[in-house]
Amino acid sequence: MDQKKLQRAAAAKAFIAALDQSGGSTPKALAAYGVEKSEYSTDQEMFDKVHEMRTRIIKSPAFTSEHILGAILFENTMERTIDGELTADYLWNKKAILPFLKVDKGLADLSNGVQLMKPIPGLDELLQRAVKRNIFGTKMRSVIKETNPSGIKEIVRQQFEIGKQIAAAGLVPIIEPEVDIHSQNRAESEKFLKDEILNQTAQLHSDTKIMLKLSIPVVDNFYSDLITGQPNIIRVVALSGGFSRKDANEKLARNHGLIASFSRALAEGLSVRQSDEEFNACLAASIKSIYNASIT
């Protein structure tokens, strides 16, 4: 593990940009950006359009390491280039921003109140490619819908089991057991979740480093004991989870040490029809607001 990159991941006053919309979520992301389905007819054309969007974000003068710690990429993006360099290399070499890779294949059907990750066939091969392409870490998402202790235990077990496989390949896994912000008894779910995370973390080898990506908790600073005092956990980041950027920033700012890893909230207001000046100004305002909420 590159110690310079590890130190940046653990200590930089910045946040993570989630640019990892996959095949299922890409049409929605493009529509929000002003690209309608009538403007592409194949998956290849769709991914070309979203890569253009991501490239515009990454190359923007507003997108710098002063505010951005890392960027989460979709596998298709990892294999593409920006100005002749693989995306991960461009991020690090030109921007000093850590590249992460989304590795999950989506969610399984609801069972025991949770949606586990679907199987990830070929994960070892994907991790080998990620290492060769200078990816720093990975990200994988599952979702807690109901307060079901056995379901929550299973979701955390699955995340950590695959996380250890990822860490063994030389990457830092971002473990993301999201609690649906619309679920009932969310605070109770978060209590069971934290207990299971602490149980699993206690079983990790001392050299294993992980990150957590969690929903902004109901109770302010509820995850403070995960943010500090856990040597295996180098960073805890938050997803916006469906909150508007304004609401997400307000809630995030009340949770000291928790930094953002926003996707939809980051891109809110951006449009393919904006001039470069308008686009960069909108992105700069978005980044500044998220950054300010992340460094409290």
mmCIF file of C-alpha atoms in Angstrom:
data_model
loop_
_atom_site.group_PDB
_atom_site.id
_atom_site.type_symbol
_atom_site.label_atom_id
_atom_site.label_comp_id
_atom_site.label_asym_id
_atom_site.label_seq_id
_atom_site.Cartn_x
_atom_site.Cartn_y
_atom_site.Cartn_z
ATOM 1 C CA MET A 1 0.000 0.000 0.000
ATOM 2 C CA ASP A 2 1.299 3.429 -0.990
ATOM 3 C CA GLN A 3 1.796 5.196 2.346
ATOM 4 C CA LYS A 4 1.438 8.655 0.828
ATOM 5 C CA LYS A 5 -1.967 7.742 -0.550
ATOM 6 C CA LEU A 6 -2.963 6.007 2.686
ATOM 7 C CA GLN A 7 -2.040 9.077 4.703
ATOM 8 C CA ARG A 8 -4.079 11.297 2.397
ATOM 9 C CA ALA A 9 -7.077 8.987 2.696
ATOM 10 C CA ALA A 10 -6.847 9.035 6.483
ATOM 11 C CA ALA A 11 -6.131 12.684 7.162
ATOM 12 C CA ALA A 12 -6.916 15.021 4.254
ATOM 13 C CA LYS A 13 -9.491 17.720 4.965
ATOM 14 C CA ALA A 14 -11.587 16.986 1.905
ATOM 15 C CA PHE A 15 -14.465 14.802 0.744
ATOM 16 C CA ILE A 16 -15.124 12.006 -1.751
ATOM 17 C CA ALA A 17 -16.942 12.589 -5.036
ATOM 18 C CA ALA A 18 -19.087 9.591 -6.007
ATOM 19 C CA LEU A 19 -19.036 9.366 -9.816
ATOM 20 C CA ASP A 20 -19.937 5.688 -9.955
ATOM 21 C CA GLN A 21 -23.412 5.502 -11.483
ATOM 22 C CA SER A 22 -23.683 2.045 -13.100
ATOM 23 C CA GLY A 23 -25.873 0.748 -15.915
ATOM 24 C CA GLY A 24 -29.051 0.855 -13.844
ATOM 25 C CA SER A 25 -28.625 4.361 -12.440
ATOM 26 C CA THR A 26 -26.920 6.042 -15.402
ATOM 27 C CA PRO A 27 -30.130 7.010 -17.292
ATOM 28 C CA LYS A 28 -31.417 8.842 -14.214
ATOM 29 C CA ALA A 29 -28.090 10.624 -13.728
ATOM 30 C CA LEU A 30 -28.014 11.642 -17.381
ATOM 31 C CA ALA A 31 -31.607 12.869 -17.248
ATOM 32 C CA ALA A 32 -30.753 15.058 -14.246
ATOM 33 C CA TYR A 33 -27.857 16.429 -16.305
ATOM 34 C CA GLY A 34 -30.217 17.219 -19.177
ATOM 35 C CA VAL A 35 -29.414 14.287 -21.488
ATOM 36 C CA GLU A 36 -32.625 12.539 -22.510
ATOM 37 C CA LYS A 37 -32.962 8.866 -23.497
ATOM 38 C CA SER A 38 -33.749 9.955 -27.056
ATOM 39 C CA GLU A 39 -30.140 11.165 -27.341
ATOM 40 C CA TYR A 40 -28.675 7.645 -27.138
ATOM 41 C CA SER A 41 -29.893 4.273 -28.352
ATOM 42 C CA THR A 42 -27.333 1.732 -27.110
ATOM 43 C CA ASP A 43 -25.528 1.050 -23.839
ATOM 44 C CA GLN A 44 -22.276 2.066 -25.524
ATOM 45 C CA GLU A 45 -23.727 5.453 -26.472
ATOM 46 C CA MET A 46 -25.159 5.851 -22.970
ATOM 47 C CA PHE A 47 -21.783 5.180 -21.357
ATOM 48 C CA ASP A 48 -20.137 7.563 -23.820
ATOM 49 C CA LYS A 49 -22.539 10.286 -22.670
ATOM 50 C CA VAL A 50 -21.953 9.663 -18.971
ATOM 51 C CA HIS A 51 -18.177 9.550 -19.471
ATOM 52 C CA GLU A 52 -18.419 12.952 -21.120
ATOM 53 C CA MET A 53 -20.261 14.196 -18.036
ATOM 54 C CA ARG A 54 -17.741 12.680 -15.627
ATOM 55 C CA THR A 55 -14.815 13.977 -17.664
ATOM 56 C CA ARG A 56 -16.285 17.483 -17.591
ATOM 57 C CA ILE A 57 -16.583 17.270 -13.798
ATOM 58 C CA ILE A 58 -13.100 15.849 -13.265
ATOM 59 C CA LYS A 59 -11.387 18.322 -15.613
ATOM 60 C CA SER A 60 -13.195 21.327 -14.143
ATOM 61 C CA PRO A 61 -10.870 23.796 -12.404
ATOM 62 C CA ALA A 62 -13.256 23.541 -9.439
ATOM 63 C CA PHE A 63 -12.463 19.824 -9.011
ATOM 64 C CA THR A 64 -9.174 19.906 -7.092
ATOM 65 C CA SER A 65 -7.438 18.068 -4.259
ATOM 66 C CA GLU A 66 -7.934 21.122 -2.055
ATOM 67 C CA HIS A 67 -11.539 20.011 -1.597
ATOM 68 C CA ILE A 68 -11.739 16.513 -3.135
ATOM 69 C CA LEU A 69 -10.092 13.576 -1.369
ATOM 70 C CA GLY A 70 -11.109 10.858 -3.819
ATOM 71 C CA ALA A 71 -13.442 9.946 -6.649
ATOM 72 C CA ILE A 72 -15.442 6.712 -6.910
ATOM 73 C CA LEU A 73 -15.547 5.316 -10.440
ATOM 74 C CA PHE A 74 -17.680 2.774 -12.258
ATOM 75 C CA GLU A 75 -15.781 -0.129 -13.898
ATOM 76 C CA ASN A 76 -16.517 1.263 -17.358
ATOM 77 C CA THR A 77 -14.958 4.578 -16.334
ATOM 78 C CA MET A 78 -11.843 2.832 -14.985
ATOM 79 C CA GLU A 79 -11.207 1.401 -18.459
ATOM 80 C CA ARG A 80 -11.639 4.758 -20.214
ATOM 81 C CA THR A 81 -9.199 7.607 -20.628
ATOM 82 C CA ILE A 82 -9.100 11.351 -20.032
ATOM 83 C CA ASP A 83 -6.662 13.247 -22.251
ATOM 84 C CA GLY A 84 -4.889 10.013 -23.130
ATOM 85 C CA GLU A 85 -4.471 8.756 -19.549
ATOM 86 C CA LEU A 86 -6.518 6.084 -17.826
ATOM 87 C CA THR A 87 -9.052 7.818 -15.599
ATOM 88 C CA ALA A 88 -7.411 6.703 -12.340
ATOM 89 C CA ASP A 89 -3.996 7.903 -13.511
ATOM 90 C CA TYR A 90 -5.429 11.257 -14.598
ATOM 91 C CA LEU A 91 -7.070 11.695 -11.196
ATOM 92 C CA TRP A 92 -3.875 11.033 -9.265
ATOM 93 C CA ASN A 93 -1.222 12.407 -11.638
ATOM 94 C CA LYS A 94 -3.052 15.575 -12.664
ATOM 95 C CA LYS A 95 -5.286 16.217 -9.669
ATOM 96 C CA ALA A 96 -3.743 14.326 -6.676
ATOM 97 C CA ILE A 97 -7.183 12.778 -6.098
ATOM 98 C CA LEU A 98 -7.472 9.140 -4.985
ATOM 99 C CA PRO A 99 -9.346 6.814 -7.383
ATOM 100 C CA PHE A 100 -11.826 4.283 -5.966
ATOM 101 C CA LEU A 101 -13.759 1.622 -7.882
ATOM 102 C CA LYS A 102 -17.352 0.480 -7.397
ATOM 103 C CA VAL A 103 -17.190 -3.341 -7.372
ATOM 104 C CA ASP A 104 -20.678 -4.519 -6.402
ATOM 105 C CA LYS A 105 -23.146 -5.796 -8.994
ATOM 106 C CA GLY A 106 -26.272 -4.314 -7.433
ATOM 107 C CA LEU A 107 -28.730 -5.378 -4.774
ATOM 108 C CA ALA A 108 -30.441 -8.702 -4.139
ATOM 109 C CA ASP A 109 -34.162 -8.862 -3.394
ATOM 110 C CA LEU A 110 -35.359 -7.754 0.034
ATOM 111 C CA SER A 111 -34.993 -10.479 2.676
ATOM 112 C CA ASN A 112 -34.976 -10.170 6.486
ATOM 113 C CA GLY A 113 -35.450 -6.431 6.083
ATOM 114 C CA VAL A 114 -32.263 -5.904 4.081
ATOM 115 C CA GLN A 115 -30.923 -6.055 0.553
ATOM 116 C CA LEU A 116 -27.631 -7.874 0.435
ATOM 117 C CA MET A 117 -25.244 -7.459 -2.462
ATOM 118 C CA LYS A 118 -25.718 -9.761 -5.403
ATOM 119 C CA PRO A 119 -22.860 -12.211 -5.996
ATOM 120 C CA ILE A 120 -19.779 -10.587 -7.560
ATOM 121 C CA PRO A 121 -18.486 -13.101 -10.117
ATOM 122 C CA GLY A 122 -14.898 -12.545 -11.222
ATOM 123 C CA LEU A 123 -14.102 -10.299 -8.271
ATOM 124 C CA ASP A 124 -10.495 -11.499 -7.970
ATOM 125 C CA GLU A 125 -9.860 -10.717 -11.638
ATOM 126 C CA LEU A 126 -11.505 -7.299 -11.278
ATOM 127 C CA LEU A 127 -9.321 -6.513 -8.260
ATOM 128 C CA GLN A 128 -6.195 -7.530 -10.179
ATOM 129 C CA ARG A 129 -7.167 -5.172 -12.999
ATOM 130 C CA ALA A 130 -7.893 -2.421 -10.494
ATOM 131 C CA VAL A 131 -4.434 -2.776 -8.962
ATOM 132 C CA LYS A 132 -2.823 -2.640 -12.416
ATOM 133 C CA ARG A 133 -4.791 0.523 -13.185
ATOM 134 C CA ASN A 134 -3.579 2.176 -9.972
ATOM 135 C CA ILE A 135 -6.927 2.171 -8.190
ATOM 136 C CA PHE A 136 -6.521 2.952 -4.475
ATOM 137 C CA GLY A 137 -9.687 1.452 -3.023
ATOM 138 C CA THR A 138 -13.125 0.046 -3.716
ATOM 139 C CA LYS A 139 -16.738 0.685 -2.789
ATOM 140 C CA MET A 140 -19.689 -1.695 -2.436
ATOM 141 C CA ARG A 141 -23.250 -0.950 -1.330
ATOM 142 C CA SER A 142 -26.016 -2.864 0.411
ATOM 143 C CA VAL A 143 -29.158 -1.463 2.040
ATOM 144 C CA ILE A 144 -30.962 -1.828 5.364
ATOM 145 C CA LYS A 145 -34.708 -1.246 4.943
ATOM 146 C CA GLU A 146 -36.073 -2.500 8.276
ATOM 147 C CA THR A 147 -34.902 -2.960 11.845
ATOM 148 C CA ASN A 148 -34.201 -6.674 11.653
ATOM 149 C CA PRO A 149 -31.198 -7.689 13.819
ATOM 150 C CA SER A 150 -30.506 -10.926 11.930
ATOM 151 C CA GLY A 151 -30.710 -9.140 8.564
ATOM 152 C CA ILE A 152 -28.407 -6.353 9.750
ATOM 153 C CA LYS A 153 -25.931 -8.891 11.091
ATOM 154 C CA GLU A 154 -25.919 -10.695 7.741
ATOM 155 C CA ILE A 155 -25.447 -7.510 5.747
ATOM 156 C CA VAL A 156 -22.429 -6.473 7.830
ATOM 157 C CA ARG A 157 -20.972 -9.993 7.723
ATOM 158 C CA GLN A 158 -21.185 -10.024 3.919
ATOM 159 C CA GLN A 159 -19.619 -6.572 3.628
ATOM 160 C CA PHE A 160 -16.675 -7.467 5.869
ATOM 161 C CA GLU A 161 -16.136 -10.873 4.278
ATOM 162 C CA ILE A 162 -15.744 -9.314 0.841
ATOM 163 C CA GLY A 163 -13.880 -6.362 2.357
ATOM 164 C CA LYS A 164 -11.175 -8.688 3.661
ATOM 165 C CA GLN A 165 -10.834 -10.203 0.186
ATOM 166 C CA ILE A 166 -10.389 -6.711 -1.245
ATOM 167 C CA ALA A 167 -7.855 -5.699 1.408
ATOM 168 C CA ALA A 168 -5.859 -8.876 0.704
ATOM 169 C CA ALA A 169 -5.553 -7.705 -2.920
ATOM 170 C CA GLY A 170 -3.866 -4.513 -1.713
ATOM 171 C CA LEU A 171 -6.837 -2.145 -1.935
ATOM 172 C CA VAL A 172 -8.755 -0.232 0.740
ATOM 173 C CA PRO A 173 -12.432 -1.267 0.773
ATOM 174 C CA ILE A 174 -15.164 1.259 1.453
ATOM 175 C CA ILE A 175 -17.796 -0.782 3.273
ATOM 176 C CA GLU A 176 -21.259 0.704 2.675
ATOM 177 C CA PRO A 177 -24.222 -0.789 4.565
ATOM 178 C CA GLU A 178 -26.669 2.044 3.882
ATOM 179 C CA VAL A 179 -29.634 2.583 6.174
ATOM 180 C CA ASP A 180 -32.562 3.776 4.055
ATOM 181 C CA ILE A 181 -33.418 7.278 5.287
ATOM 182 C CA HIS A 182 -37.117 6.564 4.690
ATOM 183 C CA SER A 183 -37.189 3.421 6.828
ATOM 184 C CA GLN A 184 -39.065 3.303 10.122
ATOM 185 C CA ASN A 185 -37.084 3.040 13.378
ATOM 186 C CA ARG A 186 -33.973 4.230 11.567
ATOM 187 C CA ALA A 187 -32.177 5.155 14.791
ATOM 188 C CA GLU A 188 -32.690 1.642 16.120
ATOM 189 C CA SER A 189 -31.338 0.147 12.887
ATOM 190 C CA GLU A 190 -28.279 2.369 13.199
ATOM 191 C CA LYS A 191 -27.670 1.099 16.731
ATOM 192 C CA PHE A 192 -27.710 -2.548 15.606
ATOM 193 C CA LEU A 193 -25.551 -1.606 12.628
ATOM 194 C CA LYS A 194 -22.883 0.094 14.696
ATOM 195 C CA ASP A 195 -22.723 -2.812 17.147
ATOM 196 C CA GLU A 196 -22.193 -5.271 14.284
ATOM 197 C CA ILE A 197 -19.554 -3.055 12.664
ATOM 198 C CA LEU A 198 -17.657 -2.916 15.954
ATOM 199 C CA ASN A 199 -17.932 -6.701 16.318
ATOM 200 C CA GLN A 200 -16.555 -7.284 12.825
ATOM 201 C CA THR A 201 -13.844 -4.631 13.147
ATOM 202 C CA ALA A 202 -12.570 -6.279 16.336
ATOM 203 C CA GLN A 203 -11.875 -9.431 14.302
ATOM 204 C CA LEU A 204 -9.767 -7.727 11.630
ATOM 205 C CA HIS A 205 -6.017 -8.219 11.425
ATOM 206 C CA SER A 206 -4.153 -5.166 12.687
ATOM 207 C CA ASP A 207 -2.767 -4.467 9.199
ATOM 208 C CA THR A 208 -6.189 -4.444 7.518
ATOM 209 C CA LYS A 209 -7.414 -0.930 6.752
ATOM 210 C CA ILE A 210 -11.002 -0.148 5.785
ATOM 211 C CA MET A 211 -13.264 2.836 5.269
ATOM 212 C CA LEU A 212 -16.971 3.051 6.066
ATOM 213 C CA LYS A 213 -19.687 4.791 4.071
ATOM 214 C CA LEU A 214 -22.818 5.259 6.150
ATOM 215 C CA SER A 215 -26.069 7.181 6.044
ATOM 216 C CA ILE A 216 -25.971 10.414 8.032
ATOM 217 C CA PRO A 217 -27.248 9.224 11.428
ATOM 218 C CA VAL A 218 -30.452 10.285 13.139
ATOM 219 C CA VAL A 219 -28.534 11.124 16.326
ATOM 220 C CA ASP A 220 -25.769 13.658 15.769
ATOM 221 C CA ASN A 221 -22.234 12.274 16.251
ATOM 222 C CA PHE A 222 -23.601 8.753 16.714
ATOM 223 C CA TYR A 223 -20.660 7.334 14.764
ATOM 224 C CA SER A 224 -17.970 9.262 16.656
ATOM 225 C CA ASP A 225 -16.586 6.045 18.171
ATOM 226 C CA LEU A 226 -16.096 4.667 14.655
ATOM 227 C CA ILE A 227 -14.431 7.871 13.455
ATOM 228 C CA THR A 228 -11.874 7.849 16.292
ATOM 229 C CA GLY A 229 -10.386 5.065 18.355
ATOM 230 C CA GLN A 230 -10.604 2.305 15.700
ATOM 231 C CA PRO A 231 -7.154 1.828 14.114
ATOM 232 C CA ASN A 232 -8.533 -0.409 11.344
ATOM 233 C CA ILE A 233 -11.015 2.278 10.235
ATOM 234 C CA ILE A 234 -9.093 5.029 8.475
ATOM 235 C CA ARG A 235 -12.122 7.141 7.494
ATOM 236 C CA VAL A 236 -15.894 7.299 7.858
ATOM 237 C CA VAL A 237 -17.771 8.996 5.028
ATOM 238 C CA ALA A 238 -21.457 9.732 4.510
ATOM 239 C CA LEU A 239 -23.822 9.291 1.587
ATOM 240 C CA SER A 240 -26.497 11.887 0.948
ATOM 241 C CA GLY A 241 -29.085 9.102 0.843
ATOM 242 C CA GLY A 242 -31.801 11.018 -0.974
ATOM 243 C CA PHE A 243 -31.566 14.235 1.039
ATOM 244 C CA SER A 244 -31.241 17.430 -0.972
ATOM 245 C CA ARG A 245 -27.752 18.892 -0.952
ATOM 246 C CA LYS A 246 -28.892 21.624 1.435
ATOM 247 C CA ASP A 247 -30.388 19.167 3.928
ATOM 248 C CA ALA A 248 -27.497 16.716 3.577
ATOM 249 C CA ASN A 249 -24.954 19.469 4.210
ATOM 250 C CA GLU A 250 -26.833 20.734 7.262
ATOM 251 C CA LYS A 251 -27.029 17.256 8.773
ATOM 252 C CA LEU A 252 -23.417 16.434 7.872
ATOM 253 C CA ALA A 253 -22.109 19.610 9.489
ATOM 254 C CA ARG A 254 -23.553 18.486 12.835
ATOM 255 C CA ASN A 255 -21.507 15.253 12.738
ATOM 256 C CA HIS A 256 -17.908 16.126 13.542
ATOM 257 C CA GLY A 257 -15.283 14.136 11.659
ATOM 258 C CA LEU A 258 -17.791 12.668 9.218
ATOM 259 C CA ILE A 259 -17.041 13.682 5.611
ATOM 260 C CA ALA A 260 -19.214 13.540 2.515
ATOM 261 C CA SER A 261 -19.224 10.987 -0.257
ATOM 262 C CA PHE A 262 -22.002 12.498 -2.332
ATOM 263 C CA SER A 263 -23.156 11.619 -5.846
ATOM 264 C CA ARG A 264 -26.527 13.125 -6.740
ATOM 265 C CA ALA A 265 -26.030 15.976 -4.268
ATOM 266 C CA LEU A 266 -22.650 16.807 -5.843
ATOM 267 C CA ALA A 267 -24.060 16.992 -9.379
ATOM 268 C CA GLU A 268 -27.226 18.849 -8.367
ATOM 269 C CA GLY A 269 -27.759 21.815 -10.689
ATOM 270 C CA LEU A 270 -25.239 20.782 -13.350
ATOM 271 C CA SER A 271 -26.477 20.733 -16.947
ATOM 272 C CA VAL A 272 -25.067 19.677 -20.283
ATOM 273 C CA ARG A 273 -26.457 22.917 -21.695
ATOM 274 C CA GLN A 274 -24.479 25.173 -19.374
ATOM 275 C CA SER A 275 -21.511 27.057 -20.751
ATOM 276 C CA ASP A 276 -18.167 26.041 -19.258
ATOM 277 C CA GLU A 277 -18.231 29.201 -17.166
ATOM 278 C CA GLU A 278 -21.720 28.418 -15.841
ATOM 279 C CA PHE A 279 -20.896 24.749 -15.297
ATOM 280 C CA ASN A 280 -17.672 25.464 -13.402
ATOM 281 C CA ALA A 281 -19.336 28.108 -11.242
ATOM 282 C CA CYS A 282 -22.198 25.761 -10.342
ATOM 283 C CA LEU A 283 -19.804 22.893 -9.558
ATOM 284 C CA ALA A 284 -17.547 25.188 -7.519
ATOM 285 C CA ALA A 285 -20.478 26.322 -5.383
ATOM 286 C CA SER A 286 -21.578 22.726 -4.857
ATOM 287 C CA ILE A 287 -18.068 21.585 -3.918
ATOM 288 C CA LYS A 288 -17.553 24.510 -1.556
ATOM 289 C CA SER A 289 -20.811 23.851 0.303
ATOM 290 C CA ILE A 290 -20.099 20.127 0.682
ATOM 291 C CA TYR A 291 -16.495 20.795 1.691
ATOM 292 C CA ASN A 292 -17.544 23.272 4.361
ATOM 293 C CA ALA A 293 -19.979 20.741 5.809
ATOM 294 C CA SER A 294 -17.297 18.030 5.759
ATOM 295 C CA ILE A 295 -14.571 19.833 7.696
ATOM 296 C CA THR A 296 -16.528 20.619 10.850
#
